[in-house]
Amino acid sequence: MTAEAPERTLGALAHGEHPVFEQLARMTIETLPNSGLDERTYHLVRLAALIAMDAAPASYLTNLSVAKEAGLTAEDAKAVCVAIAPIVGSARVIDAAGSVLRALGFAELVTEMET
């Protein structure tokens, strides 16, 4: 194995060129119908879980771009932050708020570029 191999592997992961992303996509597709939740509630619950886990910004981007397509708004995200703040703590919610806004804004930009 060369020194470049890990860099190429990480680069492939970052650009979605790895089987792990295919598996994650399949898992995600299957969870909505299996959850028994309506689509809006499903995305709100996932957002709450991301915040509670102190997820990486890329996780917000991945999840919220799909959630935005399903109609989730910045106001919905704010409501989730307010609801869970007493449980997960203000520091985590404030940190997540920046990731949420960036993810929703980026999702909007991608949507505009596609049209």
PDB file of C-alpha atoms in Angstrom:
ATOM      1  CA  MET A   1       0.000   0.000   0.000  1.00  0.00           C
ATOM      2  CA  THR A   2       1.387   3.386  -0.954  1.00  0.00           C
ATOM      3  CA  ALA A   3       1.151   6.569   1.057  1.00  0.00           C
ATOM      4  CA  GLU A   4      -1.303   7.853  -1.557  1.00  0.00           C
ATOM      5  CA  ALA A   5      -3.804   5.034  -1.073  1.00  0.00           C
ATOM      6  CA  PRO A   6      -5.408   6.437   2.092  1.00  0.00           C
ATOM      7  CA  GLU A   7      -5.613   9.884   0.509  1.00  0.00           C
ATOM      8  CA  ARG A   8      -7.306   8.474  -2.586  1.00  0.00           C
ATOM      9  CA  THR A   9      -9.713   6.483  -0.428  1.00  0.00           C
ATOM     10  CA  LEU A  10     -10.589   9.524   1.670  1.00  0.00           C
ATOM     11  CA  GLY A  11     -10.971  11.601  -1.471  1.00  0.00           C
ATOM     12  CA  ALA A  12     -13.315   9.003  -2.941  1.00  0.00           C
ATOM     13  CA  LEU A  13     -15.357   9.013   0.269  1.00  0.00           C
ATOM     14  CA  ALA A  14     -15.559  12.789   0.249  1.00  0.00           C
ATOM     15  CA  HIS A  15     -16.852  12.753  -3.314  1.00  0.00           C
ATOM     16  CA  GLY A  16     -19.328   9.914  -2.781  1.00  0.00           C
ATOM     17  CA  GLU A  17     -17.356   7.436  -4.851  1.00  0.00           C
ATOM     18  CA  HIS A  18     -17.354   4.608  -2.382  1.00  0.00           C
ATOM     19  CA  PRO A  19     -19.732   1.720  -1.666  1.00  0.00           C
ATOM     20  CA  VAL A  20     -20.341   2.969   1.883  1.00  0.00           C
ATOM     21  CA  PHE A  21     -22.403   5.842   0.480  1.00  0.00           C
ATOM     22  CA  GLU A  22     -24.469   3.436  -1.585  1.00  0.00           C
ATOM     23  CA  GLN A  23     -25.183   1.434   1.553  1.00  0.00           C
ATOM     24  CA  LEU A  24     -26.068   4.557   3.527  1.00  0.00           C
ATOM     25  CA  ALA A  25     -28.404   5.679   0.758  1.00  0.00           C
ATOM     26  CA  ARG A  26     -30.175   2.301   0.753  1.00  0.00           C
ATOM     27  CA  MET A  27     -30.502   2.373   4.535  1.00  0.00           C
ATOM     28  CA  THR A  28     -31.933   5.889   4.439  1.00  0.00           C
ATOM     29  CA  ILE A  29     -34.421   5.112   1.692  1.00  0.00           C
ATOM     30  CA  GLU A  30     -35.748   2.168   3.666  1.00  0.00           C
ATOM     31  CA  THR A  31     -36.101   3.983   6.994  1.00  0.00           C
ATOM     32  CA  LEU A  32     -38.839   6.451   6.023  1.00  0.00           C
ATOM     33  CA  PRO A  33     -41.479   3.874   5.117  1.00  0.00           C
ATOM     34  CA  ASN A  34     -40.358   1.583   7.926  1.00  0.00           C
ATOM     35  CA  SER A  35     -40.577   4.367  10.527  1.00  0.00           C
ATOM     36  CA  GLY A  36     -44.333   4.791  10.226  1.00  0.00           C
ATOM     37  CA  LEU A  37     -43.856   8.581  10.390  1.00  0.00           C
ATOM     38  CA  ASP A  38     -45.065  11.090   7.859  1.00  0.00           C
ATOM     39  CA  GLU A  39     -42.246  12.595   5.805  1.00  0.00           C
ATOM     40  CA  ARG A  40     -42.176  15.957   7.626  1.00  0.00           C
ATOM     41  CA  THR A  41     -42.047  14.387  11.091  1.00  0.00           C
ATOM     42  CA  TYR A  42     -39.401  11.944   9.896  1.00  0.00           C
ATOM     43  CA  HIS A  43     -37.083  14.787   8.861  1.00  0.00           C
ATOM     44  CA  LEU A  44     -37.726  16.740  12.066  1.00  0.00           C
ATOM     45  CA  VAL A  45     -36.804  13.703  14.146  1.00  0.00           C
ATOM     46  CA  ARG A  46     -33.645  13.151  12.113  1.00  0.00           C
ATOM     47  CA  LEU A  47     -32.655  16.791  12.609  1.00  0.00           C
ATOM     48  CA  ALA A  48     -33.140  16.435  16.363  1.00  0.00           C
ATOM     49  CA  ALA A  49     -30.953  13.329  16.336  1.00  0.00           C
ATOM     50  CA  LEU A  50     -28.203  15.116  14.390  1.00  0.00           C
ATOM     51  CA  ILE A  51     -28.190  17.937  16.919  1.00  0.00           C
ATOM     52  CA  ALA A  52     -28.213  15.555  19.884  1.00  0.00           C
ATOM     53  CA  MET A  53     -25.281  13.619  18.417  1.00  0.00           C
ATOM     54  CA  ASP A  54     -23.280  16.782  17.670  1.00  0.00           C
ATOM     55  CA  ALA A  55     -23.079  15.640  14.057  1.00  0.00           C
ATOM     56  CA  ALA A  56     -20.529  16.835  11.558  1.00  0.00           C
ATOM     57  CA  PRO A  57     -21.580  19.602   9.149  1.00  0.00           C
ATOM     58  CA  ALA A  58     -21.550  17.153   6.230  1.00  0.00           C
ATOM     59  CA  SER A  59     -24.235  15.111   7.977  1.00  0.00           C
ATOM     60  CA  TYR A  60     -26.469  18.161   8.206  1.00  0.00           C
ATOM     61  CA  LEU A  61     -25.903  18.900   4.545  1.00  0.00           C
ATOM     62  CA  THR A  62     -26.740  15.361   3.492  1.00  0.00           C
ATOM     63  CA  ASN A  63     -29.895  15.144   5.588  1.00  0.00           C
ATOM     64  CA  LEU A  64     -31.197  18.682   5.276  1.00  0.00           C
ATOM     65  CA  SER A  65     -30.865  18.876   1.514  1.00  0.00           C
ATOM     66  CA  VAL A  66     -33.366  16.012   1.302  1.00  0.00           C
ATOM     67  CA  ALA A  67     -35.474  17.465   4.130  1.00  0.00           C
ATOM     68  CA  LYS A  68     -35.677  20.820   2.354  1.00  0.00           C
ATOM     69  CA  GLU A  69     -36.947  19.083  -0.776  1.00  0.00           C
ATOM     70  CA  ALA A  70     -39.632  17.550   1.445  1.00  0.00           C
ATOM     71  CA  GLY A  71     -40.662  21.013   2.658  1.00  0.00           C
ATOM     72  CA  LEU A  72     -38.670  21.443   5.863  1.00  0.00           C
ATOM     73  CA  THR A  73     -38.030  25.157   6.464  1.00  0.00           C
ATOM     74  CA  ALA A  74     -35.620  27.186   8.543  1.00  0.00           C
ATOM     75  CA  GLU A  75     -38.557  27.901  10.879  1.00  0.00           C
ATOM     76  CA  ASP A  76     -39.070  24.147  11.350  1.00  0.00           C
ATOM     77  CA  ALA A  77     -35.381  23.741  12.159  1.00  0.00           C
ATOM     78  CA  LYS A  78     -35.609  26.609  14.659  1.00  0.00           C
ATOM     79  CA  ALA A  79     -38.589  24.948  16.342  1.00  0.00           C
ATOM     80  CA  VAL A  80     -36.610  21.707  16.703  1.00  0.00           C
ATOM     81  CA  CYS A  81     -33.701  23.622  18.242  1.00  0.00           C
ATOM     82  CA  VAL A  82     -35.987  25.327  20.756  1.00  0.00           C
ATOM     83  CA  ALA A  83     -37.709  22.059  21.648  1.00  0.00           C
ATOM     84  CA  ILE A  84     -34.550  20.078  22.334  1.00  0.00           C
ATOM     85  CA  ALA A  85     -32.335  22.802  23.839  1.00  0.00           C
ATOM     86  CA  PRO A  86     -33.303  21.988  27.455  1.00  0.00           C
ATOM     87  CA  ILE A  87     -32.310  18.370  26.883  1.00  0.00           C
ATOM     88  CA  VAL A  88     -29.143  18.609  24.771  1.00  0.00           C
ATOM     89  CA  GLY A  89     -27.908  21.968  26.031  1.00  0.00           C
ATOM     90  CA  SER A  90     -27.597  25.431  24.600  1.00  0.00           C
ATOM     91  CA  ALA A  91     -23.994  25.032  23.444  1.00  0.00           C
ATOM     92  CA  ARG A  92     -24.868  22.067  21.244  1.00  0.00           C
ATOM     93  CA  VAL A  93     -27.927  23.815  19.803  1.00  0.00           C
ATOM     94  CA  ILE A  94     -26.001  27.010  19.043  1.00  0.00           C
ATOM     95  CA  ASP A  95     -23.264  24.989  17.362  1.00  0.00           C
ATOM     96  CA  ALA A  96     -25.845  23.073  15.347  1.00  0.00           C
ATOM     97  CA  ALA A  97     -27.686  26.231  14.294  1.00  0.00           C
ATOM     98  CA  GLY A  98     -24.767  27.320  12.132  1.00  0.00           C
ATOM     99  CA  SER A  99     -24.572  23.924  10.459  1.00  0.00           C
ATOM    100  CA  VAL A 100     -28.330  23.900   9.898  1.00  0.00           C
ATOM    101  CA  LEU A 101     -28.335  27.340   8.281  1.00  0.00           C
ATOM    102  CA  ARG A 102     -25.355  26.499   6.086  1.00  0.00           C
ATOM    103  CA  ALA A 103     -26.912  23.203   5.030  1.00  0.00           C
ATOM    104  CA  LEU A 104     -30.289  24.754   4.235  1.00  0.00           C
ATOM    105  CA  GLY A 105     -28.630  27.582   2.353  1.00  0.00           C
ATOM    106  CA  PHE A 106     -26.428  25.236   0.380  1.00  0.00           C
ATOM    107  CA  ALA A 107     -29.412  23.024  -0.453  1.00  0.00           C
ATOM    108  CA  GLU A 108     -31.218  26.114  -1.764  1.00  0.00           C
ATOM    109  CA  LEU A 109     -28.206  27.051  -3.882  1.00  0.00           C
ATOM    110  CA  VAL A 110     -28.014  23.557  -5.370  1.00  0.00           C
ATOM    111  CA  THR A 111     -31.739  23.645  -6.159  1.00  0.00           C
ATOM    112  CA  GLU A 112     -31.362  27.018  -7.885  1.00  0.00           C
ATOM    113  CA  MET A 113     -28.415  25.732  -9.917  1.00  0.00           C
ATOM    114  CA  GLU A 114     -30.416  22.697 -11.073  1.00  0.00           C
ATOM    115  CA  THR A 115     -33.282  24.815 -12.405  1.00  0.00           C
TER     116      THR A 115
END
